[in-house]
Short mmCIF file of N, CA and C in Angstrom, two decimals:
data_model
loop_
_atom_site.label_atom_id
_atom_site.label_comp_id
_atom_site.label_asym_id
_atom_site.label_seq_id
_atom_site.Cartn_x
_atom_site.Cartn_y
_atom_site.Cartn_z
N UNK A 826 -14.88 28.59 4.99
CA UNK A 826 -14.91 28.07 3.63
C UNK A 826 -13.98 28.91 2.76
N UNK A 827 -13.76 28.21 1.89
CA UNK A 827 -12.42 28.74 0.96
C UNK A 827 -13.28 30.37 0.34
N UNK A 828 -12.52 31.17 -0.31
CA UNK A 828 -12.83 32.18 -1.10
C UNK A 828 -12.44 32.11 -2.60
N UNK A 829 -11.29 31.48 -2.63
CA UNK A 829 -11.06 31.42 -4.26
C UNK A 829 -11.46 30.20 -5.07
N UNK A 830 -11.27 30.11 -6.10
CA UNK A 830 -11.58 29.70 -7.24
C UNK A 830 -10.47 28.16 -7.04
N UNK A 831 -9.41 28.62 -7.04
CA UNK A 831 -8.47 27.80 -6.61
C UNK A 831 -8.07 26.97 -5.43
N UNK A 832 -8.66 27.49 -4.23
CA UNK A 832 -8.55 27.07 -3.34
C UNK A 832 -9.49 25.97 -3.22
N UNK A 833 -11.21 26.41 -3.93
CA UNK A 833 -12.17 25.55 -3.90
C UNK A 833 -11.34 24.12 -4.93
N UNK A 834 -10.92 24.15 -5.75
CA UNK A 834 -10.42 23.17 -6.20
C UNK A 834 -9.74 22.55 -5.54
N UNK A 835 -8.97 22.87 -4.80
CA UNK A 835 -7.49 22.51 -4.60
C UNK A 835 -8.30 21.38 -2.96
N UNK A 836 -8.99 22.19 -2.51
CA UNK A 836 -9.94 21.05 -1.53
C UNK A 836 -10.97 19.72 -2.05
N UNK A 837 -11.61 20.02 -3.47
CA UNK A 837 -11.70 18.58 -4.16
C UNK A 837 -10.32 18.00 -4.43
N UNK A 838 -9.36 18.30 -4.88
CA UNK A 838 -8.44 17.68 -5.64
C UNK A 838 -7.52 17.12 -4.54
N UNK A 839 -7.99 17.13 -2.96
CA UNK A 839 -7.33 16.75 -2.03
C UNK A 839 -7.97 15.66 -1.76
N UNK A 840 -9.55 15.91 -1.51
CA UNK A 840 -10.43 14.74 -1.26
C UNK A 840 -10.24 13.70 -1.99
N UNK A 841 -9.90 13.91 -3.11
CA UNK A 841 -10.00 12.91 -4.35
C UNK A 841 -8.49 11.69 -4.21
N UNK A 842 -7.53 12.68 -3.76
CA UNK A 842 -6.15 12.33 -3.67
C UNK A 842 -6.36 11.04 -1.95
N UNK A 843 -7.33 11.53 -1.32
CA UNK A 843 -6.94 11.57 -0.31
C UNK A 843 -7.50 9.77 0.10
N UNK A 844 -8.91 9.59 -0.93
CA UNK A 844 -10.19 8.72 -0.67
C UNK A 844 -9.04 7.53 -2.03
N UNK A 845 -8.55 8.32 -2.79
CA UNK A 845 -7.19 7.33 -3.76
C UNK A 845 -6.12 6.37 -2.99
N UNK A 846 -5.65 7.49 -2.06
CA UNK A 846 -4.71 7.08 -1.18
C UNK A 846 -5.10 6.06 -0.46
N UNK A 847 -5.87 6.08 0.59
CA UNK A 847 -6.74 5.45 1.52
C UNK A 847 -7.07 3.83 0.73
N UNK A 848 -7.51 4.09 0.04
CA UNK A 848 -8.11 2.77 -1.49
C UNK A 848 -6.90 1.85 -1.28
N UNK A 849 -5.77 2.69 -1.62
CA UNK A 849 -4.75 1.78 -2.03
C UNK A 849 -4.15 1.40 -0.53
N UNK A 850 -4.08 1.79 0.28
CA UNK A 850 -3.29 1.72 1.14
C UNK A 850 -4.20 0.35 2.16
N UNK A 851 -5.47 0.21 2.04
CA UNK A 851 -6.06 -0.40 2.31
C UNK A 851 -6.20 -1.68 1.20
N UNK A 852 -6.26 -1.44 0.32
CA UNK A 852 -5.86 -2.88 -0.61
C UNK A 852 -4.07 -3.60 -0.35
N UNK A 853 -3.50 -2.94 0.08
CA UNK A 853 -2.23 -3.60 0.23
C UNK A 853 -2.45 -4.31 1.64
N UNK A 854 -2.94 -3.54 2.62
CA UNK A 854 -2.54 -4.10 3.83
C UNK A 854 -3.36 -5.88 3.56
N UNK A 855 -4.64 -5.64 3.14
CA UNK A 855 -5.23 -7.12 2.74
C UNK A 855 -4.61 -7.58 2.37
N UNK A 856 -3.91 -7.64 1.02
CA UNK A 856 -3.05 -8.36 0.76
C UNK A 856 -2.21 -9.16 1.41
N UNK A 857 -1.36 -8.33 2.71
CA UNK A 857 -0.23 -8.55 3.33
C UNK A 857 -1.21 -9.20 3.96
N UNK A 858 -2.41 -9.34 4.43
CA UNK A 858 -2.83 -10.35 5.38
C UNK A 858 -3.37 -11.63 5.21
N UNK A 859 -3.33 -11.25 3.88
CA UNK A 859 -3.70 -12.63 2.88
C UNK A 859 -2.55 -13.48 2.89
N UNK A 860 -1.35 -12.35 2.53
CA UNK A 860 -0.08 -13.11 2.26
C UNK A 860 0.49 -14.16 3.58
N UNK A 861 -0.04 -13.35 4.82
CA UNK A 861 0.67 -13.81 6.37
C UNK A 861 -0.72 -15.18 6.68
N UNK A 862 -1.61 -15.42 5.73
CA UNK A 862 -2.41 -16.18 6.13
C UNK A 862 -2.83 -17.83 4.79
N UNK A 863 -0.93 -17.77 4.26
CA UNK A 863 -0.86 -18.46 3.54
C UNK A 863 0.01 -19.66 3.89
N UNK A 864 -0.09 -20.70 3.20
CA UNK A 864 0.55 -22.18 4.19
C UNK A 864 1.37 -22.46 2.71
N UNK A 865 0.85 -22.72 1.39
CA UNK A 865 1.35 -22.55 0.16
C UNK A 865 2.93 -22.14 0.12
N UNK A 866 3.98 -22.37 -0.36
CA UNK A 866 5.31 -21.64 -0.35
C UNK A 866 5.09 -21.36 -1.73
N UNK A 867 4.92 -21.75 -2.86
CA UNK A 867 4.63 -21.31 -4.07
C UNK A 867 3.94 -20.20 -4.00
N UNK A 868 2.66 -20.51 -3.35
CA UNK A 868 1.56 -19.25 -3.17
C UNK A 868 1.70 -17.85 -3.16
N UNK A 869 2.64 -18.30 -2.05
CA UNK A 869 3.10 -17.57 -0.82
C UNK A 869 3.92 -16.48 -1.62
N UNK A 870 5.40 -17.05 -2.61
CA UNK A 870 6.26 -16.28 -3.35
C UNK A 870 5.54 -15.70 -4.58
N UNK A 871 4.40 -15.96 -4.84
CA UNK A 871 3.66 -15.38 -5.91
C UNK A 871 2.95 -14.17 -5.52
N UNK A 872 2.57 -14.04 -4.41
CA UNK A 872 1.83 -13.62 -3.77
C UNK A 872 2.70 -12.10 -3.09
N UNK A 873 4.10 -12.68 -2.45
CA UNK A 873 5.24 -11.45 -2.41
C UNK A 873 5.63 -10.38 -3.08
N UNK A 874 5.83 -11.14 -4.65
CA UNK A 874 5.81 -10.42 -5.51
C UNK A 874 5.09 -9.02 -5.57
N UNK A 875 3.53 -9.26 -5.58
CA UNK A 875 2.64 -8.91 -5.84
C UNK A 875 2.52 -7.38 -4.70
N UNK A 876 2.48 -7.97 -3.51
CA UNK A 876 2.79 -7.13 -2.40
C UNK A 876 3.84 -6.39 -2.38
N UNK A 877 4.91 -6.33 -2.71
CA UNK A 877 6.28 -6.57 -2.73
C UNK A 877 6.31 -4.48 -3.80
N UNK A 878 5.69 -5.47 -4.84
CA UNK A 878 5.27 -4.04 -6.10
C UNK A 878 4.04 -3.36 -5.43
N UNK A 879 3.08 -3.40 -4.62
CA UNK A 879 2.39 -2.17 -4.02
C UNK A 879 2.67 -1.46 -2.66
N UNK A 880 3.78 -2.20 -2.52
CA UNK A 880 4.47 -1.73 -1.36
C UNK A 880 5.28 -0.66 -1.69
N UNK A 881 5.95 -0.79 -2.53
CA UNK A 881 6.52 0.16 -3.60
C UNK A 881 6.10 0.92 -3.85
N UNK A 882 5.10 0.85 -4.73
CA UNK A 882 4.34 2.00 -5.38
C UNK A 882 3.87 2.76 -4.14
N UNK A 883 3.42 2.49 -2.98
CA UNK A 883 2.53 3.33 -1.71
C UNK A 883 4.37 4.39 -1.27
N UNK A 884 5.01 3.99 -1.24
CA UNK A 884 6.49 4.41 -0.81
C UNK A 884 6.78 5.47 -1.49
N UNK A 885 6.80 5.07 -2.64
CA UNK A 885 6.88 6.27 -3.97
C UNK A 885 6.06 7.29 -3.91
N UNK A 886 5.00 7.20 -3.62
CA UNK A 886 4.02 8.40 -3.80
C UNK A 886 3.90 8.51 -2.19
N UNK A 887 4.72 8.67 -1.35
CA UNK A 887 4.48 8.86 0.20
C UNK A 887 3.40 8.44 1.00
N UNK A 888 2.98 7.75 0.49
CA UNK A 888 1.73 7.14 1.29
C UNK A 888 2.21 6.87 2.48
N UNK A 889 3.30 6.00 2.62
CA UNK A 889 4.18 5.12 3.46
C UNK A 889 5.54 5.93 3.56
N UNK A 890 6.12 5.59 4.41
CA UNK A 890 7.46 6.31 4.61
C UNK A 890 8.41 4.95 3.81
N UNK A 891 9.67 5.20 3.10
CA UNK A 891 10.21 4.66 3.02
C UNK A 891 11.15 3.35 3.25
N UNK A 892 11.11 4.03 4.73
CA UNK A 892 12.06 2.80 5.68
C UNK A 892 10.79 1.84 6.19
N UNK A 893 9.12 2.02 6.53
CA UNK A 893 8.39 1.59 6.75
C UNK A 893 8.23 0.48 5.11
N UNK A 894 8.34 1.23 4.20
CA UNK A 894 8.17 0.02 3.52
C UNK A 894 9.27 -0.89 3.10
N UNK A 895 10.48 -0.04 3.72
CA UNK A 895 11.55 -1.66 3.27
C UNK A 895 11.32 -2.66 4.86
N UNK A 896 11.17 -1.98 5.81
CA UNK A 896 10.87 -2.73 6.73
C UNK A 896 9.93 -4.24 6.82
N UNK A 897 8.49 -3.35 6.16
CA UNK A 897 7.46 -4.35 5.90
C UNK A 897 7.79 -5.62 4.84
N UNK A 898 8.79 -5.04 3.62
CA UNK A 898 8.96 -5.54 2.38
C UNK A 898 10.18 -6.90 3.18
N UNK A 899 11.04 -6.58 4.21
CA UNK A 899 12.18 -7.45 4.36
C UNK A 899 11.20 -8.52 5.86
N UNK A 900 10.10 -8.48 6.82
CA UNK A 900 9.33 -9.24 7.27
C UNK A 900 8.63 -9.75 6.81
N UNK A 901 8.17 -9.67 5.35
CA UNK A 901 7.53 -10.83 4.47
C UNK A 901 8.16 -11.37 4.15
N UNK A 902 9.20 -11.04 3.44
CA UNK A 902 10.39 -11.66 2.75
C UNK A 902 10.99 -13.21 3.65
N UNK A 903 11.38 -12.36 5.19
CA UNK A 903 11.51 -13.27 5.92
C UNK A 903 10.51 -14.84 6.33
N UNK A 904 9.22 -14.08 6.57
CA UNK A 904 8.08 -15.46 6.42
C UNK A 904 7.93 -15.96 5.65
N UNK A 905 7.91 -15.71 4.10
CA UNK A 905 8.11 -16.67 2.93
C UNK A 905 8.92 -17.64 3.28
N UNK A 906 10.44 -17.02 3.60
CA UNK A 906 11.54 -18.26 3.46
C UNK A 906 11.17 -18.91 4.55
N UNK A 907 10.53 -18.52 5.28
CA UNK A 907 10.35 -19.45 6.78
C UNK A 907 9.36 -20.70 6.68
N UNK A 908 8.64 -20.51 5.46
CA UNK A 908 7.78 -21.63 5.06
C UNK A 908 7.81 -22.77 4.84
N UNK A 909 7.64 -24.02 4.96
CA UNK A 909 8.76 -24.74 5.13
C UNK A 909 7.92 -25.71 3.92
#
């Protein structure tokens, strides 16, 4: 167990970061499975958007690696237009 003052913090302020992270990273992937489980093409591009900006945001704050999220961001992209 920690000894300092700081350290004890610094292990909530991880948990906290950590159960944040997790939250979000788990609300996107639904999304994306919502999005891959849409027939709608309107829906569908409304719906990209949406994904599109928390895909982002998880990238930005490293949740996700970068190239993982342009990856993910350009295989939706692709199934949208594939919608017919």
């Amino acid at each position: 167990m920690a000894n300092h003052k700081s350290a004890l913090k610094r292990i909530r302020a991880n948990e906290a970061k950590r159960l944040r992270n997790r939250y979000q990273a788990k609300t996107t992937r639904t999304f994306i499975k919502k999005l891959r489980h849409t027939t709608d093409k309107a829906e569908a591009q409304e719906l990209l958007k949406k994904v599109s900006s928390m895909i982002d945001k998880l990238a930005k704050k490293n949740i996700i690696h970068k190239n993982n999220a342009a990856n993910k961001k350009s295989s939706l992209t692709k199934f949208v237009n594939a919608i017919a």
